[in-house]
C-alpha positions as a LaTeX table, in Angstrom:
\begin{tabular}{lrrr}
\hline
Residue & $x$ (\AA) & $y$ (\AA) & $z$ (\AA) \\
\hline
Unk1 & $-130.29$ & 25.93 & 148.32 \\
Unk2 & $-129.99$ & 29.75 & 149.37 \\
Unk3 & $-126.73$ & 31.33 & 149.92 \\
Unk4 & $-125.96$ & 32.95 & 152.86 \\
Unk5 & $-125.74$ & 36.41 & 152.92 \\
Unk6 & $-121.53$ & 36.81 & 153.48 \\
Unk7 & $-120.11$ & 37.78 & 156.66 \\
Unk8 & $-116.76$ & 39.20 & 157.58 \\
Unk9 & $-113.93$ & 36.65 & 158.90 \\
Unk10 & $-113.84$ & 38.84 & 162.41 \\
Unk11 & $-117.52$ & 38.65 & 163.25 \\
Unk12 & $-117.69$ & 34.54 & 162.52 \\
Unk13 & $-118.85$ & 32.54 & 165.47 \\
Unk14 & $-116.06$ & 29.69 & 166.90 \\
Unk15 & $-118.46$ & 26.92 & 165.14 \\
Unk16 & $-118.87$ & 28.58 & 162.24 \\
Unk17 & $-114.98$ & 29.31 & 162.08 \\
Unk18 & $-114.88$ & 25.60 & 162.56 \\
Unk19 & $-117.19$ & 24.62 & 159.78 \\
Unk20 & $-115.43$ & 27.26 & 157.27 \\
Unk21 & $-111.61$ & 25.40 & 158.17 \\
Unk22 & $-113.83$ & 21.95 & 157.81 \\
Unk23 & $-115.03$ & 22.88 & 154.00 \\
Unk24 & $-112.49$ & 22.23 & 151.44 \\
Unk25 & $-114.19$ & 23.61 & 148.39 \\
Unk26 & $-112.09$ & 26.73 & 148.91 \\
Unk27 & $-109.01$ & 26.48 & 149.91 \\
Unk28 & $-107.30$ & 29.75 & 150.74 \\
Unk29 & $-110.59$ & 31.01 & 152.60 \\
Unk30 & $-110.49$ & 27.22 & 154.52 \\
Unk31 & $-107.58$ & 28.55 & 155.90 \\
Unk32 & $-108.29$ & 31.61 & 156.35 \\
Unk33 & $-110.96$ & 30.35 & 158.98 \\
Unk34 & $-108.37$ & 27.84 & 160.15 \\
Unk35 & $-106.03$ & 30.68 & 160.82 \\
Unk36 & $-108.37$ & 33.29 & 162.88 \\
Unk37 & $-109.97$ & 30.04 & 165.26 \\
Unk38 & $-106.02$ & 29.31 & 166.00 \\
Unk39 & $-105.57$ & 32.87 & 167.05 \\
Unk40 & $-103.01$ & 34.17 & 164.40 \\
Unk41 & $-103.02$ & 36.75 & 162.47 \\
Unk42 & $-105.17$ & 37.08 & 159.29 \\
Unk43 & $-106.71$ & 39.40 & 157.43 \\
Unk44 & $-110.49$ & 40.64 & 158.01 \\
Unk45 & $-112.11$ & 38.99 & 154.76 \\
Unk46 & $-115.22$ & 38.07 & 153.47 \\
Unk47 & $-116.53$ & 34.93 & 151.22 \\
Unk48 & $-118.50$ & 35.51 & 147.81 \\
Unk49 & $-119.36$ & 32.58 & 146.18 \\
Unk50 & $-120.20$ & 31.83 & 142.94 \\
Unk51 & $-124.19$ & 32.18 & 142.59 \\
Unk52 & $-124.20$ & 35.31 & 144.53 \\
Unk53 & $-125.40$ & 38.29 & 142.96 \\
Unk54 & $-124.46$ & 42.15 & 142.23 \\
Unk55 & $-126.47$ & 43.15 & 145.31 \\
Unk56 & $-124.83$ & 40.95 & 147.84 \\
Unk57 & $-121.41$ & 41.39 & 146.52 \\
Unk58 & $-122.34$ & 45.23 & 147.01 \\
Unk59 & $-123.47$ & 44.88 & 150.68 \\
Unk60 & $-120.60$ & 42.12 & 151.44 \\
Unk61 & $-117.89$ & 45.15 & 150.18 \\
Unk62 & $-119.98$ & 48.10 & 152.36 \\
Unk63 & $-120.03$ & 45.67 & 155.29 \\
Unk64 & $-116.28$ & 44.60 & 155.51 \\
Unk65 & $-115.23$ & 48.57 & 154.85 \\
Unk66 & $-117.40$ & 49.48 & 157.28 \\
Unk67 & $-115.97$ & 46.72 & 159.70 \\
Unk68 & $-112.39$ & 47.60 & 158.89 \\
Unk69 & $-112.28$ & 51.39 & 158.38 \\
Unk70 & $-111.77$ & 51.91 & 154.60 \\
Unk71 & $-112.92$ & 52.76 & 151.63 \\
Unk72 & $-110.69$ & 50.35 & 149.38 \\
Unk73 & $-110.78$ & 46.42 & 149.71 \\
Unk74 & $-108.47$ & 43.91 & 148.87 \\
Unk75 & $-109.46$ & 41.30 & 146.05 \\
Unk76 & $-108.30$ & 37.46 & 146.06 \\
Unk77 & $-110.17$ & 34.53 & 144.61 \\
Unk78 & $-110.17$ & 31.16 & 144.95 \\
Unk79 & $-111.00$ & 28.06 & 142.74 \\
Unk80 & $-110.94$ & 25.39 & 144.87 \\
Unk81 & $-107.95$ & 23.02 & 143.52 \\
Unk82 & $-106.50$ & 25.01 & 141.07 \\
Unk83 & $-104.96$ & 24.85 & 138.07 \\
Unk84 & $-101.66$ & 26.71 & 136.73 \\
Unk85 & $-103.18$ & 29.76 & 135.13 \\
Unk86 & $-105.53$ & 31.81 & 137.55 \\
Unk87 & $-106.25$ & 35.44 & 138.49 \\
Unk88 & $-103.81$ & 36.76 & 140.25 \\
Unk89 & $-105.16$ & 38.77 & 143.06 \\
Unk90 & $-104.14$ & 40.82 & 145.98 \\
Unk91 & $-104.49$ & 44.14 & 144.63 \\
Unk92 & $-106.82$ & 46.81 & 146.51 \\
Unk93 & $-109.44$ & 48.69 & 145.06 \\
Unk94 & $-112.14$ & 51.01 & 145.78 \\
Unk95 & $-115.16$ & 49.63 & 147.29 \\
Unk96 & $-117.55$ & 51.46 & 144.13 \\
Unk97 & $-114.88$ & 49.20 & 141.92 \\
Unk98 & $-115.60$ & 45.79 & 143.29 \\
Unk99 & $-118.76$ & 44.62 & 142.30 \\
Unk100 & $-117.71$ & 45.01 & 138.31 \\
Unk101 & $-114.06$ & 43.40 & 138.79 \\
Unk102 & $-116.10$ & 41.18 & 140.79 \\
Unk103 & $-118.71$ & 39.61 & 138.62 \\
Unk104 & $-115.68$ & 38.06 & 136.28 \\
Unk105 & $-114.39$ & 35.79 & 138.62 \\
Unk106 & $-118.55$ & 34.61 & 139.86 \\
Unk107 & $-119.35$ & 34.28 & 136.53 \\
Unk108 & $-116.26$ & 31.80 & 136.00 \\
Unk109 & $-117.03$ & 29.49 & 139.04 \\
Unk110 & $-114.53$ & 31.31 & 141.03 \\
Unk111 & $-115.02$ & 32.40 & 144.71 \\
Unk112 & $-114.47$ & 36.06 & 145.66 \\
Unk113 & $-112.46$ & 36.79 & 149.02 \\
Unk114 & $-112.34$ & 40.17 & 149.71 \\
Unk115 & $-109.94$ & 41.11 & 152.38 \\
Unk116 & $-108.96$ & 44.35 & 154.56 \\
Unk117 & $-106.45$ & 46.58 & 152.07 \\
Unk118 & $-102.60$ & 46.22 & 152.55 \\
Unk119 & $-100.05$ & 48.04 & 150.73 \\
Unk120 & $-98.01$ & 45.62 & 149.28 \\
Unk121 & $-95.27$ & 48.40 & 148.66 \\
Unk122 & $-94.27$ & 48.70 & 151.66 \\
Unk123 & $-93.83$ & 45.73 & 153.46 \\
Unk124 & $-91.07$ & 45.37 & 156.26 \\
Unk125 & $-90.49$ & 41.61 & 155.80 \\
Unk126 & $-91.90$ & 38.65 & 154.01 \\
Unk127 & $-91.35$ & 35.36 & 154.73 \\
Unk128 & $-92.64$ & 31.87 & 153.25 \\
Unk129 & $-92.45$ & 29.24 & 155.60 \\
Unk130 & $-91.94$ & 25.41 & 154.30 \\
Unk131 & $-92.83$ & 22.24 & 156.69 \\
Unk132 & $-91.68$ & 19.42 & 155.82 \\
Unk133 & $-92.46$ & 16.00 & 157.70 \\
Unk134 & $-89.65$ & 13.03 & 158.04 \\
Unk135 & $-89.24$ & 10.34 & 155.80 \\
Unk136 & $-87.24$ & 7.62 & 154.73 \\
Unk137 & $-83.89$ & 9.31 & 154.41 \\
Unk138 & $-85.35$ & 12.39 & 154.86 \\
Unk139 & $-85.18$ & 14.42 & 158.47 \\
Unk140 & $-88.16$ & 16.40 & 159.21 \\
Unk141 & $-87.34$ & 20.26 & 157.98 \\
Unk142 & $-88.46$ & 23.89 & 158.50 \\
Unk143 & $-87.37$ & 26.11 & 156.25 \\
Unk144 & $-87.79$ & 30.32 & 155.98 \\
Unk145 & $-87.50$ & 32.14 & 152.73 \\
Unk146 & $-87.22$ & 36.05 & 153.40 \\
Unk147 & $-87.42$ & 38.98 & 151.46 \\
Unk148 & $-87.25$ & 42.60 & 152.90 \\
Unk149 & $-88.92$ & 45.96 & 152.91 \\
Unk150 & $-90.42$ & 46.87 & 149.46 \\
Unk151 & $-90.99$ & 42.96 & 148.66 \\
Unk152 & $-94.26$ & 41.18 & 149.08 \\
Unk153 & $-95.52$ & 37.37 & 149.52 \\
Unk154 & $-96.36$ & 37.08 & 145.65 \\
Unk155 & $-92.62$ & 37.87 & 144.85 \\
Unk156 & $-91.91$ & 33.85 & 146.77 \\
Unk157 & $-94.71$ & 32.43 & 146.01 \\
Unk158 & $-94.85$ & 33.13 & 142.07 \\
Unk159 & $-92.77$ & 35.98 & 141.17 \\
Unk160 & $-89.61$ & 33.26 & 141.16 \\
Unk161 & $-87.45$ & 35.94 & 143.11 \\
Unk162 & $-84.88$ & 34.50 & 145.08 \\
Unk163 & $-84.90$ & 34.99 & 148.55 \\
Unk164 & $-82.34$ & 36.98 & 150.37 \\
Unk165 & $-82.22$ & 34.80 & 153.62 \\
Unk166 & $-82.80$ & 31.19 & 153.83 \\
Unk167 & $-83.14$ & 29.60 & 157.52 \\
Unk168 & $-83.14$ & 25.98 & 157.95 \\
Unk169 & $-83.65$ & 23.92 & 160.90 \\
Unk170 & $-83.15$ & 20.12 & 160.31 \\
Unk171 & $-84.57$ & 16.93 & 162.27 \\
Unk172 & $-87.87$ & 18.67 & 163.29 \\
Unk173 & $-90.44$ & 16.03 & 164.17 \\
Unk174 & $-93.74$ & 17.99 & 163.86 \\
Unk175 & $-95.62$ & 15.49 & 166.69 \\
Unk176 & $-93.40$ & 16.46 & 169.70 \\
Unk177 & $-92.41$ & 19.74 & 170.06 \\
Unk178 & $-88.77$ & 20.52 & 171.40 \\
Unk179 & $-87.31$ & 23.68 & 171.70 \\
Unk180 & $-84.32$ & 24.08 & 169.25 \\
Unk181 & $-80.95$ & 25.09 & 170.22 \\
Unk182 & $-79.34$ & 28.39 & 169.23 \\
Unk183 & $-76.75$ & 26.32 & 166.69 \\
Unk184 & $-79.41$ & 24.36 & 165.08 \\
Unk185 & $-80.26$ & 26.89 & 163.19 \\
Unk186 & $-79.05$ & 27.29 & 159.48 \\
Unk187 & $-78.57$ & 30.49 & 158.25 \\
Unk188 & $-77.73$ & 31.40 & 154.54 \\
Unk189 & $-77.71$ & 34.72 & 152.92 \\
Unk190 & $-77.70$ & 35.48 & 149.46 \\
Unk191 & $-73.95$ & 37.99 & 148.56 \\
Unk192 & $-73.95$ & 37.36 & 145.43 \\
Unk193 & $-72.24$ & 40.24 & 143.69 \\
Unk194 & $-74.99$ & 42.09 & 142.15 \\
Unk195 & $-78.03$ & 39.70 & 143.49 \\
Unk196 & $-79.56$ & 42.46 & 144.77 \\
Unk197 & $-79.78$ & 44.67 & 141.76 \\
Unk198 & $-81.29$ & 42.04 & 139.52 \\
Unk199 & $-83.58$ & 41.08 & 142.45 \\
Unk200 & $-85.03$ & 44.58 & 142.74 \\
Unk201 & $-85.11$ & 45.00 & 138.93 \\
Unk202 & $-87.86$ & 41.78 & 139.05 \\
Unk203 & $-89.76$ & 42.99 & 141.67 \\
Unk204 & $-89.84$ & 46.22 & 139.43 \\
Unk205 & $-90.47$ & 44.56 & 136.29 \\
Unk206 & $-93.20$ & 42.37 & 138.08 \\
Unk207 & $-94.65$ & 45.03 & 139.59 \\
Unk208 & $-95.37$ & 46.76 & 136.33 \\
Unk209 & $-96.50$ & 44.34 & 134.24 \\
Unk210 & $-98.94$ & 42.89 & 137.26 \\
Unk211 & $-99.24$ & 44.73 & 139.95 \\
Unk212 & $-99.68$ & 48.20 & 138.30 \\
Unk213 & $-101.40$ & 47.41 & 135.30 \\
Unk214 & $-103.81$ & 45.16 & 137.50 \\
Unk215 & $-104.71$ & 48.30 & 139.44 \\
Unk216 & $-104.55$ & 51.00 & 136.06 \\
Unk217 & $-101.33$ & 53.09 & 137.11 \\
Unk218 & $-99.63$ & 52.31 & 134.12 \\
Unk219 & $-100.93$ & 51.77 & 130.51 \\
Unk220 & $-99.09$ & 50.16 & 127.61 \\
Unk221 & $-95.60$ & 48.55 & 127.37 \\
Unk222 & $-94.19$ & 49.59 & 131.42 \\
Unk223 & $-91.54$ & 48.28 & 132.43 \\
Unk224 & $-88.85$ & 48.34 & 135.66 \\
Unk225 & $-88.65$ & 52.13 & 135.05 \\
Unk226 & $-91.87$ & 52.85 & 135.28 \\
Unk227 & $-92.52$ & 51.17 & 138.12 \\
Unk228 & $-89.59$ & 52.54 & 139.94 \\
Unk229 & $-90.70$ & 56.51 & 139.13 \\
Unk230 & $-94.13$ & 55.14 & 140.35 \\
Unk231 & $-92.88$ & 54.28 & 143.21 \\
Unk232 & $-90.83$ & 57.21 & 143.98 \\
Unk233 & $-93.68$ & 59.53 & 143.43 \\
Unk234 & $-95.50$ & 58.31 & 145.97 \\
Unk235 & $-93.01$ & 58.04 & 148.34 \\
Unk236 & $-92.44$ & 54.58 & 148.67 \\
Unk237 & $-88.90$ & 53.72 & 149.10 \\
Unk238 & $-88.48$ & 50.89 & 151.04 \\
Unk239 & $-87.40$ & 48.93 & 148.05 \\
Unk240 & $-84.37$ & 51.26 & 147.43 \\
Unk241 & $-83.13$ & 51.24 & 151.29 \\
Unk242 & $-80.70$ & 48.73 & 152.92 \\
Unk243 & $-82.06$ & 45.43 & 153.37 \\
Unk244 & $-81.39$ & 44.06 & 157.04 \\
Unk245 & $-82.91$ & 41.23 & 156.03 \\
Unk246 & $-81.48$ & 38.56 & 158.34 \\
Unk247 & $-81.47$ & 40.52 & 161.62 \\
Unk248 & $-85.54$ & 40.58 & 160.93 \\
Unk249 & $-85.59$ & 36.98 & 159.98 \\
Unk250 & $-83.19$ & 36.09 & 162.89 \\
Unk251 & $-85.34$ & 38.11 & 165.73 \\
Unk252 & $-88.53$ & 36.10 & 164.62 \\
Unk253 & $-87.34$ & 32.83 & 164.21 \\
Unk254 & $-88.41$ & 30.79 & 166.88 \\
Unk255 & $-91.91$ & 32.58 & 166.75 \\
Unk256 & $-92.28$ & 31.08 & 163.54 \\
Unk257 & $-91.14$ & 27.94 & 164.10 \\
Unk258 & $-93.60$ & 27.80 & 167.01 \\
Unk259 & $-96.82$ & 28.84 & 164.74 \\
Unk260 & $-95.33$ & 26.78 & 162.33 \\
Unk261 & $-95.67$ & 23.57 & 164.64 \\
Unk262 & $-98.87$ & 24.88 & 166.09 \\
Unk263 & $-100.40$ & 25.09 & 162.28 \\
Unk264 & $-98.94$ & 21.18 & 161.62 \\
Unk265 & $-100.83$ & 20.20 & 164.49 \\
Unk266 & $-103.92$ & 21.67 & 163.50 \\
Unk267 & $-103.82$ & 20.67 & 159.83 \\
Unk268 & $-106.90$ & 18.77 & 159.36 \\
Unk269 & $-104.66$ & 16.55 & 156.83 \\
Unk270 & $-103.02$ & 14.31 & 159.25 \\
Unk271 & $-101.24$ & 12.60 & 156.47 \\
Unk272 & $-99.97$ & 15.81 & 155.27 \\
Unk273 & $-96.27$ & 15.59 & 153.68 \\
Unk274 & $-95.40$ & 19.41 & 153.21 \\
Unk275 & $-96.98$ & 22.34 & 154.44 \\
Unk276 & $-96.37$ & 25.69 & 153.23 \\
Unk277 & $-97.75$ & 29.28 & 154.34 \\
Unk278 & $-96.51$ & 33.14 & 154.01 \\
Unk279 & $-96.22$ & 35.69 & 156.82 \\
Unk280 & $-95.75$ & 39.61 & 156.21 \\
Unk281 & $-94.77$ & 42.28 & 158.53 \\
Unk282 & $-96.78$ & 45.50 & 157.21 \\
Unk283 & $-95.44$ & 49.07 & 157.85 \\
Unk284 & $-97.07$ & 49.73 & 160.73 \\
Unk285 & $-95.43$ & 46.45 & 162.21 \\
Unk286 & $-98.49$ & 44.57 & 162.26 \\
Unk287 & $-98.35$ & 41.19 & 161.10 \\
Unk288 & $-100.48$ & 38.34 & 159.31 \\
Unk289 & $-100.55$ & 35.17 & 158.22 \\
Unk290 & $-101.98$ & 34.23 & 154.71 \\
Unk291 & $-102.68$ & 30.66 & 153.80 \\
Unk292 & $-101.71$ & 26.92 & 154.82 \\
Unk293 & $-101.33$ & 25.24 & 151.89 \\
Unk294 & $-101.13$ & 21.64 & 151.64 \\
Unk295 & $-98.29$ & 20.79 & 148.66 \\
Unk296 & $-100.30$ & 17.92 & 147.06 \\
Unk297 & $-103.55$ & 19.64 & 146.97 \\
Unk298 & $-102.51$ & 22.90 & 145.56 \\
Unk299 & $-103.17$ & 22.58 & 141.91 \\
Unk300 & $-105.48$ & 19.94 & 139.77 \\
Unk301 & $-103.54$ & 17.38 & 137.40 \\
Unk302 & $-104.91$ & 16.81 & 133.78 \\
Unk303 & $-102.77$ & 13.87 & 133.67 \\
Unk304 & $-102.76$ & 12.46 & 137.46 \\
Unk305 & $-99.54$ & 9.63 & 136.60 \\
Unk306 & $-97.41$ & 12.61 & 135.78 \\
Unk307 & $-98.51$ & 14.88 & 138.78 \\
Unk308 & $-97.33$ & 12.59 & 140.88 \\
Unk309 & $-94.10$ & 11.79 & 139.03 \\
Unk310 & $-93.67$ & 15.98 & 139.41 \\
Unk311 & $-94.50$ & 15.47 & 143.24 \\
Unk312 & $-92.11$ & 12.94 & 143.55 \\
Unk313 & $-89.20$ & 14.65 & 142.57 \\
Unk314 & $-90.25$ & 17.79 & 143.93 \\
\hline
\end{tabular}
């Protein structure tokens, strides 16, 4: 069977957004569809799947910068259920650059999403947002991880940085909305003497030995301080300014806790257990939402019995 020439996100029909969140050989861009026919936020993207060739990845990249304005484009993949080791994407590149990085990830079975470029250096706020759904001696919960400027959604997701502001809001049954009260809310933040410094120096360290290298600003052995004189050349301080972290969190709570109810509705999992998605605030205050991920469809099990003993007590 021919494949489709790709299109970007943006320019999809309604029923072909619907068929894309219906089709769960890829995941992240499933979402991604779910996520533009609810209205929110996401990133203009396109889909290259594996069988499609130099050429169309070529016109695919000209189309989507042409559509959003610029001559770089973001680079994710996605490999359906994956498994712990997997490219790590989400770093931009210039349109001439992305057929070659590319033709890797095709080659390996791997879809291609390329997205709009953000600059992950200079993010106002990050936040991963948890659902969880009651069970037997267990309310239903919501929970918000944040991080603040100069963070991005890879530093909760997989950079095992912990977050400076956790919100919880307990007994949340994710069938009936009700509007929460001001004091249901649970707010912790994280003053531990020196947190902050060893938090940055990750993000720095990460940044280098990922981020950077990914993209070919550094070469060799870099670590924190490289990143952080890379960063400073540029002019991107955000990471190095105070971090007002829970007034952001605090002013977009109940938004979030709405879209977060509106995505559990939509799931097309009705027996979901935990839901889990990230949300960034970008420089110039836009916003977007990435993926919905569903926690026990996330990564494949060689051993299935001891997946779900690892579900379990997760």
């Amino acid at each position: 069977m021919a494949i489709s020439l790709p299109r970007p996100l943006h320019a999809l029909t309604p029923a072909e957004l619907a068929d894309a969140a219906k089709d769960r050989r890829w995941p992240k861009w499933q979402t991604m569809a779910l996520l533009r026919s609810l209205k929110l936020p996401v990133l203009n993207a396109c889909l290259l799947e594996p069988g499609h060739n130099p050429a169309a990845v070529r016109t695919a990249a000209h189309a989507l910068a042409a559509a959003t304005g610029t001559e770089n484009l973001m680079i994710r993949s996605d490999g359906g259920v994956e498994r712990k080791q997997y490219y790590r994407g989400g770093n931009t590149f210039p349109v001439a650059d992305i057929p070659p990085r590319a033709a890797g990830l095709l080659a390996d079975g791997r879809a291609v999403i390329l997205a709009e470029p953000t600059n992950r250096f200079t993010n106002r706020l990050t936040v991963l947002m948890r659902m969880d759904r009651p069970a037997p001696g267990r309310p239903g919960l919501l929970t918000l991880e944040a991080l603040g400027p100069g963070y991005d959604v890879a530093d909760l997701t997989r950079g095992e940085l912990p977050p400076q502001v956790t919100i919880h809001l307990v007994d949340v049954d994710w069938s009936h909305y009700r509007s929460p009260r001001w004091d249901e809310w649970q707010i912790t933040e994280d003053l531990c003497p020196g947190g902050e410094d060893a938090r940055r120096r990750r993000r720095l360290e990460r940044l280098a030995t990922q981020t950077l290298a990914d993209g070919g600003h550094v070469h060799g052995a870099a670590g924190a301080g490289h990143a952080e004189a890379w960063l400073r050349e540029r002019g991107f301080l955000q990471l190095f300014a105070p971090q007002s972290t829970r007034e952001a969190l605090a002013r977009r709570a109940r938004r979030l806790f709405e879209d977060a109810f509106f995505l559990a509705l939509a799931q097309p999992n009705r027996n979901w257990h935990c839901l889990a998605t990230a949300f960034s605030v970008f420089d110039d205050h836009r916003s977007v939402y990435w993926d919905l991920v569903d926690g026990e469809h996330k990564y494949a099990a060689a051993a299935p019995a001891a997946a779900n003993r690892e579900e379990r007590a997760a």
